[in-house]
Coordinates of C-alpha atoms and ligand atoms in Angstrom, one line a residue:
X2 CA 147.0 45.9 81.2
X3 CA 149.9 44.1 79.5
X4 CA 149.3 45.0 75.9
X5 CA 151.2 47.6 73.9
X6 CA 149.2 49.3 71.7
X7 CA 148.8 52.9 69.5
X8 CA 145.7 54.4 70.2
X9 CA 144.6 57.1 67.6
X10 CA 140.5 57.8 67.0
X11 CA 140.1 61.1 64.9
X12 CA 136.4 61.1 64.5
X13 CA 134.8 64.0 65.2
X14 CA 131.1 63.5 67.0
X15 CA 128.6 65.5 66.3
X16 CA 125.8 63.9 69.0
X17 CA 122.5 64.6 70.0
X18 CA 118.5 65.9 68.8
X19 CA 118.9 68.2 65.5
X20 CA 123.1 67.3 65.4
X21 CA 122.8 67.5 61.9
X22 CA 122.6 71.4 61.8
X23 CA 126.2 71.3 62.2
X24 CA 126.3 69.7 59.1
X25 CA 126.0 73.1 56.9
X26 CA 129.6 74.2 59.0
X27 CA 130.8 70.8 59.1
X28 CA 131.0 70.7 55.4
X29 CA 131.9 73.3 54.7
X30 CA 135.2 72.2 55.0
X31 CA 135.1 70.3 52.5
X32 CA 135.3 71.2 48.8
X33 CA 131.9 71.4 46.9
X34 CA 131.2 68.4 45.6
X35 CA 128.9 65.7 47.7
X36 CA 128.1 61.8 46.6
X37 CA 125.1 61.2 49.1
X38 CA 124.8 57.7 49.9
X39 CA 121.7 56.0 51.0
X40 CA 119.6 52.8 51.0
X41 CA 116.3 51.5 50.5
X42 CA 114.1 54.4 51.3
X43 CA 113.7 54.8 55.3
X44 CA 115.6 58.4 55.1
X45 CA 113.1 59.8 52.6
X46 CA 110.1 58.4 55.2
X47 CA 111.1 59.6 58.3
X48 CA 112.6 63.1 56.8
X49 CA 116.1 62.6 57.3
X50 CA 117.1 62.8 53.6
X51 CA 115.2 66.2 53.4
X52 CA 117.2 67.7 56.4
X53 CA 120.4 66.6 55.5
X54 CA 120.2 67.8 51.8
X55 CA 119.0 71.0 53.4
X56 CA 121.8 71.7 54.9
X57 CA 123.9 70.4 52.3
X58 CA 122.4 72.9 49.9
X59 CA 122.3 75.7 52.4
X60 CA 126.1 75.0 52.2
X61 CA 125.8 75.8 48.8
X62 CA 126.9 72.1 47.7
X63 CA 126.8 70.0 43.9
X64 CA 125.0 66.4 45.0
X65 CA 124.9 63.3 43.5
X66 CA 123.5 60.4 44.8
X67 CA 124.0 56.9 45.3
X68 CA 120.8 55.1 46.5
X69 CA 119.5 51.5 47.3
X70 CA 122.6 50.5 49.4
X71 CA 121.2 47.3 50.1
X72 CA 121.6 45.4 53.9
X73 CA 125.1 43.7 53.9
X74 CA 126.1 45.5 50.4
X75 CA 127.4 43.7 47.5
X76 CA 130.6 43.9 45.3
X77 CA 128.3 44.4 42.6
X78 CA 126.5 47.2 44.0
X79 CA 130.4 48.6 45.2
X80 CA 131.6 48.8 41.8
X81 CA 128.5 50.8 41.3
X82 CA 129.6 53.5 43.2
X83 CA 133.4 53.4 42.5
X84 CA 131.5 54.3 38.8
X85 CA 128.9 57.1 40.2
X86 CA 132.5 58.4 42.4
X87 CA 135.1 58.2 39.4
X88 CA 132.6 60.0 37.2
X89 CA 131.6 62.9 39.6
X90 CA 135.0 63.1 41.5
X91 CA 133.4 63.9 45.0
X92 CA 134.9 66.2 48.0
X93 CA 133.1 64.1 50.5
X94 CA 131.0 61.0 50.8
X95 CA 128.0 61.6 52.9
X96 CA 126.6 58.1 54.3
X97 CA 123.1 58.5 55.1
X98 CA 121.7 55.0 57.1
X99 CA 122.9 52.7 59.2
X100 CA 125.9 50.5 58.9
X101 CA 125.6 49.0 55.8
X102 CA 125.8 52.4 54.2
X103 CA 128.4 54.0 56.0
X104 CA 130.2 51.0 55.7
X105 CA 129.4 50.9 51.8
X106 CA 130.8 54.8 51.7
X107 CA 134.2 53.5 53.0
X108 CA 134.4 51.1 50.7
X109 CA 134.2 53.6 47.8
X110 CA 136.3 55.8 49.4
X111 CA 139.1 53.8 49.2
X112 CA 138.6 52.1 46.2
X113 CA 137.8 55.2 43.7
X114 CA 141.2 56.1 43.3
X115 CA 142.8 52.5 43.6
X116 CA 143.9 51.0 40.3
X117 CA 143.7 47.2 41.7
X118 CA 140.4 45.5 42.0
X119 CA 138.6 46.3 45.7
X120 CA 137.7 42.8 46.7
X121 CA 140.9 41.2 46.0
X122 CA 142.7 43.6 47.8
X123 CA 140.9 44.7 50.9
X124 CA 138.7 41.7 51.4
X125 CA 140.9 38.7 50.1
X126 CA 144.5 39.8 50.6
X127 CA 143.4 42.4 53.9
X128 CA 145.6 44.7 52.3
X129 CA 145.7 48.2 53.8
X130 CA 144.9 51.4 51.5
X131 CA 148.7 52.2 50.0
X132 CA 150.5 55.1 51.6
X133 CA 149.8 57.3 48.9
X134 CA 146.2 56.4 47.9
X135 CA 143.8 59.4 47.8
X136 CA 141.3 58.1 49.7
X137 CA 137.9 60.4 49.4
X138 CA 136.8 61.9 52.8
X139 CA 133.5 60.6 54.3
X140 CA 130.9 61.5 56.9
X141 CA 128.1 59.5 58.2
X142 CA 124.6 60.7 59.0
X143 CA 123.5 57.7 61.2
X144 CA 119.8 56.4 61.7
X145 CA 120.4 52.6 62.7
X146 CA 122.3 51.5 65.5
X147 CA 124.9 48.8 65.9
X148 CA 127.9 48.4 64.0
X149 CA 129.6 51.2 65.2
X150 CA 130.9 51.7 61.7
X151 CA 130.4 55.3 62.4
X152 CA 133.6 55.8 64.7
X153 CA 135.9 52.7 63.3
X154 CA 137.6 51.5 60.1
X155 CA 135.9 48.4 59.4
X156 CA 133.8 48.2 56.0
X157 CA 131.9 44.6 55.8
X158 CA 131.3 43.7 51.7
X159 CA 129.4 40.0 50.9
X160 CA 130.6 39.0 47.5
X161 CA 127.2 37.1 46.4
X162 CA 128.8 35.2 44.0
X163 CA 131.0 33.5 45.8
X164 CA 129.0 33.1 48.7
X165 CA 131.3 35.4 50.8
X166 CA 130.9 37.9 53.2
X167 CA 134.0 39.1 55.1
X168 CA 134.7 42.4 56.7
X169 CA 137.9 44.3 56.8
X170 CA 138.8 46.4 59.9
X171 CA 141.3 48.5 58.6
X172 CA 144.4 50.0 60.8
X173 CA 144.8 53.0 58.9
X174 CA 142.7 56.1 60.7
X175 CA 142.4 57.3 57.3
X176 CA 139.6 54.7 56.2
X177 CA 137.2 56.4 59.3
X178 CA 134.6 59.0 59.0
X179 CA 135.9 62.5 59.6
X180 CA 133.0 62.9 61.4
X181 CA 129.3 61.2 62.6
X182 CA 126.0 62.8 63.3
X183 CA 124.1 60.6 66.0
X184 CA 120.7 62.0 66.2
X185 CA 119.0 59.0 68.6
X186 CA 115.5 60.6 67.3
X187 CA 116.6 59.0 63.6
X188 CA 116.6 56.0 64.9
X189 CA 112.8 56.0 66.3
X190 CA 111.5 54.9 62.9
X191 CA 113.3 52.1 62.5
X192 CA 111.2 48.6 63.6
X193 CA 111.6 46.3 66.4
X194 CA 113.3 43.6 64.5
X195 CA 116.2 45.9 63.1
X196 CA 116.3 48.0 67.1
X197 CA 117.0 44.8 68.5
X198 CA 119.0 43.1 65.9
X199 CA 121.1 46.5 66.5
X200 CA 121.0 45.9 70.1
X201 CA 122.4 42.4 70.2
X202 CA 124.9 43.6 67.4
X203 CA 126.1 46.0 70.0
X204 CA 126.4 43.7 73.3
X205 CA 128.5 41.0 70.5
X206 CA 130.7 44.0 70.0
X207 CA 131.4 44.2 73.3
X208 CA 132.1 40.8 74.7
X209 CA 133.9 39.3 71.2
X210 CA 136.7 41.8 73.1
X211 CA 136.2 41.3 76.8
X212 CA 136.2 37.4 76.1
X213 CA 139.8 37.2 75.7
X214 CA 142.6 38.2 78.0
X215 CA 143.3 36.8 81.3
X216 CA 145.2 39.9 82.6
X217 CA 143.5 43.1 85.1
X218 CA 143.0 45.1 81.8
X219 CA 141.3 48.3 82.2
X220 CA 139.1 47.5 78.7
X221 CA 136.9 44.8 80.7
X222 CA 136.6 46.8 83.0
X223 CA 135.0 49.4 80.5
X224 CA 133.6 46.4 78.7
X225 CA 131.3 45.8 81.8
X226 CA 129.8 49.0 82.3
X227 CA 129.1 49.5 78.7
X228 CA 127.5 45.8 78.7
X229 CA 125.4 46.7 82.0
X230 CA 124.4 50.3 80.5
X231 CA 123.0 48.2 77.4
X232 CA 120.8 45.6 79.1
X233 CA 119.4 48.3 81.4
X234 CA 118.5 50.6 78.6
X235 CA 117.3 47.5 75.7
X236 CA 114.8 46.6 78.7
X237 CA 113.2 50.3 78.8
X238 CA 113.5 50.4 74.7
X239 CA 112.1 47.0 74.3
X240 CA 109.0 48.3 76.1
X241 CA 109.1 51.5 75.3
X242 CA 110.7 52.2 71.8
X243 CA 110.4 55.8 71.7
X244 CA 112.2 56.2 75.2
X245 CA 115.0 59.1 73.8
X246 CA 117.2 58.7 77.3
X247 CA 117.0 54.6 76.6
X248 CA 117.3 55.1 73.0
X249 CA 120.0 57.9 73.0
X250 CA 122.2 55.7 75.5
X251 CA 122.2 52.6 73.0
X252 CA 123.2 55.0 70.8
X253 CA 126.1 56.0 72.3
X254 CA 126.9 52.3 74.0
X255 CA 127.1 51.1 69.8
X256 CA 129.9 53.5 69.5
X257 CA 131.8 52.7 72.1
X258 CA 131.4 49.0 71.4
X259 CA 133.2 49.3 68.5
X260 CA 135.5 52.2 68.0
X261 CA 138.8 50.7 69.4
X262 CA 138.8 51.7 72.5
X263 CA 138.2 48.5 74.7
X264 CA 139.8 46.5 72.6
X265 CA 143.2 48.3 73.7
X266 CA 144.9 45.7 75.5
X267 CA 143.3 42.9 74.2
X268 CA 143.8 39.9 71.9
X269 CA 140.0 40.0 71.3
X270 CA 138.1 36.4 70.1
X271 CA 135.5 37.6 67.0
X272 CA 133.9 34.1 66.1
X273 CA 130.8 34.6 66.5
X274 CA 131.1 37.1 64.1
X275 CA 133.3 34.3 61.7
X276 CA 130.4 32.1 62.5
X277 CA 127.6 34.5 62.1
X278 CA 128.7 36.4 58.8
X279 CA 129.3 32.7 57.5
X280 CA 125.6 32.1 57.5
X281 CA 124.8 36.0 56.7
X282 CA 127.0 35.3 53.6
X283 CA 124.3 32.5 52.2
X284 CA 121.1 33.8 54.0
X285 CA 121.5 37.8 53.7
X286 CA 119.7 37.6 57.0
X287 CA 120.3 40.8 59.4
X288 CA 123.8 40.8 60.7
X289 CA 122.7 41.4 64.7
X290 CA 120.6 38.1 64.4
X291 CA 122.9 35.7 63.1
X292 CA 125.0 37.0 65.8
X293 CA 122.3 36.1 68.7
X294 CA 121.5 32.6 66.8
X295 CA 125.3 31.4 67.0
X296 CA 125.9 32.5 70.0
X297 CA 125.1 30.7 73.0
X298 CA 126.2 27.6 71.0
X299 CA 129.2 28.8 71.1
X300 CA 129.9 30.3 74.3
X301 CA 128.3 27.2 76.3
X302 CA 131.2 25.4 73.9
X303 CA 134.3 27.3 75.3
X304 CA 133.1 28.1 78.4
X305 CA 135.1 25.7 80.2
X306 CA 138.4 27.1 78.2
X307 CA 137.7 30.3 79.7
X308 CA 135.9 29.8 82.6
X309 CA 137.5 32.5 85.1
X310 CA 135.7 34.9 82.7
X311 CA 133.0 33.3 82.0
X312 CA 132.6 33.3 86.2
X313 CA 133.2 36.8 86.0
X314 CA 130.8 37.8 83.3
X315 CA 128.0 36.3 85.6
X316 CA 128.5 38.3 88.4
X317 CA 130.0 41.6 87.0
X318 CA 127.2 41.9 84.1
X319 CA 124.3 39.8 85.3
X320 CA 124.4 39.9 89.3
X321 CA 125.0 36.7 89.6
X322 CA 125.4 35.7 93.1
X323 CA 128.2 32.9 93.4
X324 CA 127.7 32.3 97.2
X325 CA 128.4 28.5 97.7
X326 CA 128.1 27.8 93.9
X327 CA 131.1 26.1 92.0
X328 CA 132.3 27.8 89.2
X329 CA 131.4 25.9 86.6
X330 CA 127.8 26.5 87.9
X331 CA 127.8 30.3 87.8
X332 CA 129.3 30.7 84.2
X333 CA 126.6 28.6 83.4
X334 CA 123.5 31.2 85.3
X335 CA 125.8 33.8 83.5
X336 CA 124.9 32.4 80.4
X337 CA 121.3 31.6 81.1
X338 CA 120.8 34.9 82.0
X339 CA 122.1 36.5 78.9
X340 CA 119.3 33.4 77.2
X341 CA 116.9 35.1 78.7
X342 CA 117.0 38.6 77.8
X343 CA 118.2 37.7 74.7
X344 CA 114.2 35.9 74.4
X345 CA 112.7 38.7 76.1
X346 CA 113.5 41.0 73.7
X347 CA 113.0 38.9 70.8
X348 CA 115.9 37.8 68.8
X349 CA 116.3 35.0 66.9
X350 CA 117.2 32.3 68.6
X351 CA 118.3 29.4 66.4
X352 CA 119.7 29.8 62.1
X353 CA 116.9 28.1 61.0
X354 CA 115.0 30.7 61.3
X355 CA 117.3 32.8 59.3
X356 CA 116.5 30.3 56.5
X357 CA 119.7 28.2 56.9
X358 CA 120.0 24.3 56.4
X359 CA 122.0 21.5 57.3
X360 CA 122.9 21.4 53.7
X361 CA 125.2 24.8 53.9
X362 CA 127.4 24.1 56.8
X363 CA 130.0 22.8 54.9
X364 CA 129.8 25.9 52.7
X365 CA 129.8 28.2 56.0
X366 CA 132.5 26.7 57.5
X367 CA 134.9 27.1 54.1
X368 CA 133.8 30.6 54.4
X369 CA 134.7 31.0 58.1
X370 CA 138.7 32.5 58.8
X371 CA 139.6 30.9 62.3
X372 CA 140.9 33.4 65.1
X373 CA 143.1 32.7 68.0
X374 CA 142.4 35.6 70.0
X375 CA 139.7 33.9 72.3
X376 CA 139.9 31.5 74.8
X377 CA 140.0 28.4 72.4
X378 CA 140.9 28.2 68.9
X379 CA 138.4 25.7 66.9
X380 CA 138.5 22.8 64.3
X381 CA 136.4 22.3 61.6
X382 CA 134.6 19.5 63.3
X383 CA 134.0 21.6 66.1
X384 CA 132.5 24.4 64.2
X385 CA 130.4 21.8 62.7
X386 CA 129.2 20.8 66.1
X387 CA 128.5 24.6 67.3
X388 CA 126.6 25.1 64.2
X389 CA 124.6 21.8 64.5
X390 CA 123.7 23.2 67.6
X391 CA 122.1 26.1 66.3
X392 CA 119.8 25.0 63.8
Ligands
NZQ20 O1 117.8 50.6 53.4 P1 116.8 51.4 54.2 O2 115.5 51.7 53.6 O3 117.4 52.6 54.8 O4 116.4 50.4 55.4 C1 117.4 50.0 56.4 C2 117.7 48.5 56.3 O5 116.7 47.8 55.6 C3 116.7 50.0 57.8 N1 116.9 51.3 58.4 C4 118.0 52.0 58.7 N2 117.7 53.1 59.4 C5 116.4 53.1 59.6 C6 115.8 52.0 58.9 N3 114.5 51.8 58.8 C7 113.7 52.7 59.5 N4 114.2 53.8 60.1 C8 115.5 54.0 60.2 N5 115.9 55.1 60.9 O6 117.4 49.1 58.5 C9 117.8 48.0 57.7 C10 119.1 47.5 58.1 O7 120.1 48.5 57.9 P2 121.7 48.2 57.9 O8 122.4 49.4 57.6 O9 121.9 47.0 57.0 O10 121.9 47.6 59.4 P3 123.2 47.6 60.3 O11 123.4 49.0 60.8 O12 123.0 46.5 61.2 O13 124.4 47.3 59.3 C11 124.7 46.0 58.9 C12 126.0 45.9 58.1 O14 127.1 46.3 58.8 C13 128.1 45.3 58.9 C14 127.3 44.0 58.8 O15 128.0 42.9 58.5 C15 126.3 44.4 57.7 O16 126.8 44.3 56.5 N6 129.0 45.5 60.1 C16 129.9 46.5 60.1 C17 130.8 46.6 61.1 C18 131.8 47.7 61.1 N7 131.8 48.7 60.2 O17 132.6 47.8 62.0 C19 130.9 45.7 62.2 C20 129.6 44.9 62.4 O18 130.0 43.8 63.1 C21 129.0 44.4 61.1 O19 129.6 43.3 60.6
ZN21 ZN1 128.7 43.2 64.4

């Protein structure tokens, strides 16, 4: 563990069936004035919307609402709610959905009360939320599984327009939920394609960070059993969707994944989530599966530069047995065995299918900002070649 690091999580968990009757309490901390955010329509099927405002009116609380938070939410539809927000003046945001929202809810948050333009700001120059910006409080109600945007700081806008999607993991705790309500039963309604887009989401999480590093780091070590916990429980889930112990355990892996703690000690790589939101930007496909259709593209590219872990990854995560194999060969039945439950539960496997053409790689790759945290640091030309290799 060689890194320095400040570690600092203040989100309060509120986890498990009917968590969201400590919402009535929870709230109440808060002054009396709610924006409830939402999306399409899934919380007003499956009943969540009518237990959360439940509680919030058993709390006694003045809502307004903000629906149709679209998948990977626009700059349009955020200076919506920077509107809805400056008009009503919320206590608290309540996100109610999965990622996009509570992503969406922290975008508002610190934007209502900012006098510069949001996108230029947070999403062009990264600038952090000034010191003395009142930045709205905001819970999340969660009902889809992935991002881990319901324990971290990062808020991912696309900016139609200009063909951009980029995400902004913010440093300062402020820009996190004060608090999360995991119910894994909310999560039973959603369909297979978003559970395992969500799953995949979840495992990228995890190995953008161990993927880096060449120091005995505690975080990988973490990184491993969170990976290992994952596969076991996707398999039951993939089966069996309305499994709670498989389904309550991704639940809690998707948090992990993503809520600083493994990346402690780490220079962590994230390009396959450069590459991936590249092609989300021009596709709006779900985020999990341009994840899974970049990816082995790209791992079987660098696997060489970081072949120790790669060996690693094979026999730590996917029982790999090395005996009398050379290295090169065992990162590779690492990686083949990650192919194959990555078909055997479904995903999509190529960007072609996500409605990408050969015709918008040079637009992808304008859109992509190169990191140096992984185990090689790619051209141009060479993130031509890895997205060649994915159509
Ligand atoms: O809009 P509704 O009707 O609610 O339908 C949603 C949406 O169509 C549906 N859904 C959600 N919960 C459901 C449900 N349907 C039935 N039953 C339920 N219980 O699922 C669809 C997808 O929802 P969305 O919130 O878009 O998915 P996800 O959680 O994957 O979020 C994706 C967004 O998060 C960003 C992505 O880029 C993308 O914009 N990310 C945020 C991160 C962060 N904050 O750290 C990191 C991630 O890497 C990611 O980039
Ligand atoms: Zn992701």
């Amino acid at each position: 563990m060689l890194g320095s690091f400040t570690y600092h999580n203040p989100v309060k968990l509120y986890f498990g069936e009917n968590a969201v009757s400590n919402l009535k309490e929870e709230t109440s901390r808060y002054g009396g004035k709610v924006l409830l955010v939402y999306g399409g329509g899934s919380v007003k099927k499956n009943g969540v919307y009518d237990a959360v405002v439940a509680q919030l009116k058993a709390a006694g609380k003045e809502i307004a609402e903000v629906s149709g938070v679209m998948p990977n939410p626009t700059l349009e539809k955020l200076y919506e709610g920077i509107a809805v927000a400056r008009e009503f003046r919320p206590d608290l945001i309540l996100a109610v959905g999965g990622g996009s929202v509570c992503d969406y809810a922290k975008a508002v948050s610190i934007s209502v009360n900012c006098p510069e333009d949001p996108w230029d700001k947070y999403f062009i120059r990264f600038d952090e939320p000034d010191a003395d910006l009142e930045i709205v409080p905001v819970g999340c109600v969660l009902t889809m599984v992935g991002t881990g945007s319901e324990m971290n700081a990062g808020t991912v806008i696309t900016n139609r327009d200009a063909g951009l999607k980029y995400g902004h993991v913010f440093r300062d705790a402020r820009v996190m939920p004060k608090f999360s309500v995991l119910d894994p039963r909310y999560t039973m309604s959603l369909p297979h394609y978003q559970m395992v887009s969500g799953i995949y989401d979840i495992f990228n999480h995890i190995s953008e960070q161990y993927f880096s590093g060449s120091d005995d780091c505690t975080s990988d070590y973490l990184a491993e059993g969170l990976m290992r916990s994952l596969i076991h429980a996707s398999r039951i889930a993939n089966k069996d969707p309305q499994n709670y112990e498989a389904r309550s355990n991704i639940m809690w892996t998707a948090t992990w994944a993503l809520n600083t703690l493994i990346s402690r000690g780490k220079t962590t790589d994230w390009m396959v989530h450069q590459l991936g939101q590249a092609v989300g930007a021009l596709t709006d496909a779900a985020h999990g599966m341009t994840l899974s259709a970049v990816s082995l593209p790209y791992y079987r590219f660098i696997l060489e530069s970081g072949l120790p872990r790669f060996v690693r990854f094979a026999t730590e995560v996917w029982g790999v047995d090395p005996e009398n194999k050379p290295d090169i060969q065992i990162a590779h039945e690492g990686l083949d065995a990650m192919e194959q439950w990555m078909k055997e539960l479904g995903l999509v496997m190529n960007i072609t299918d996500l409605g990408a053409t050969p015709d918008m790689v040079p637009a992808m790759i304008s859109g992509i900002r190169i990191k140096t945290g992984g185990y090689r640091t790619l051209t141009p030309d060479e993130i031509a070649a890895i997205y060649n290799e994915s159509f």
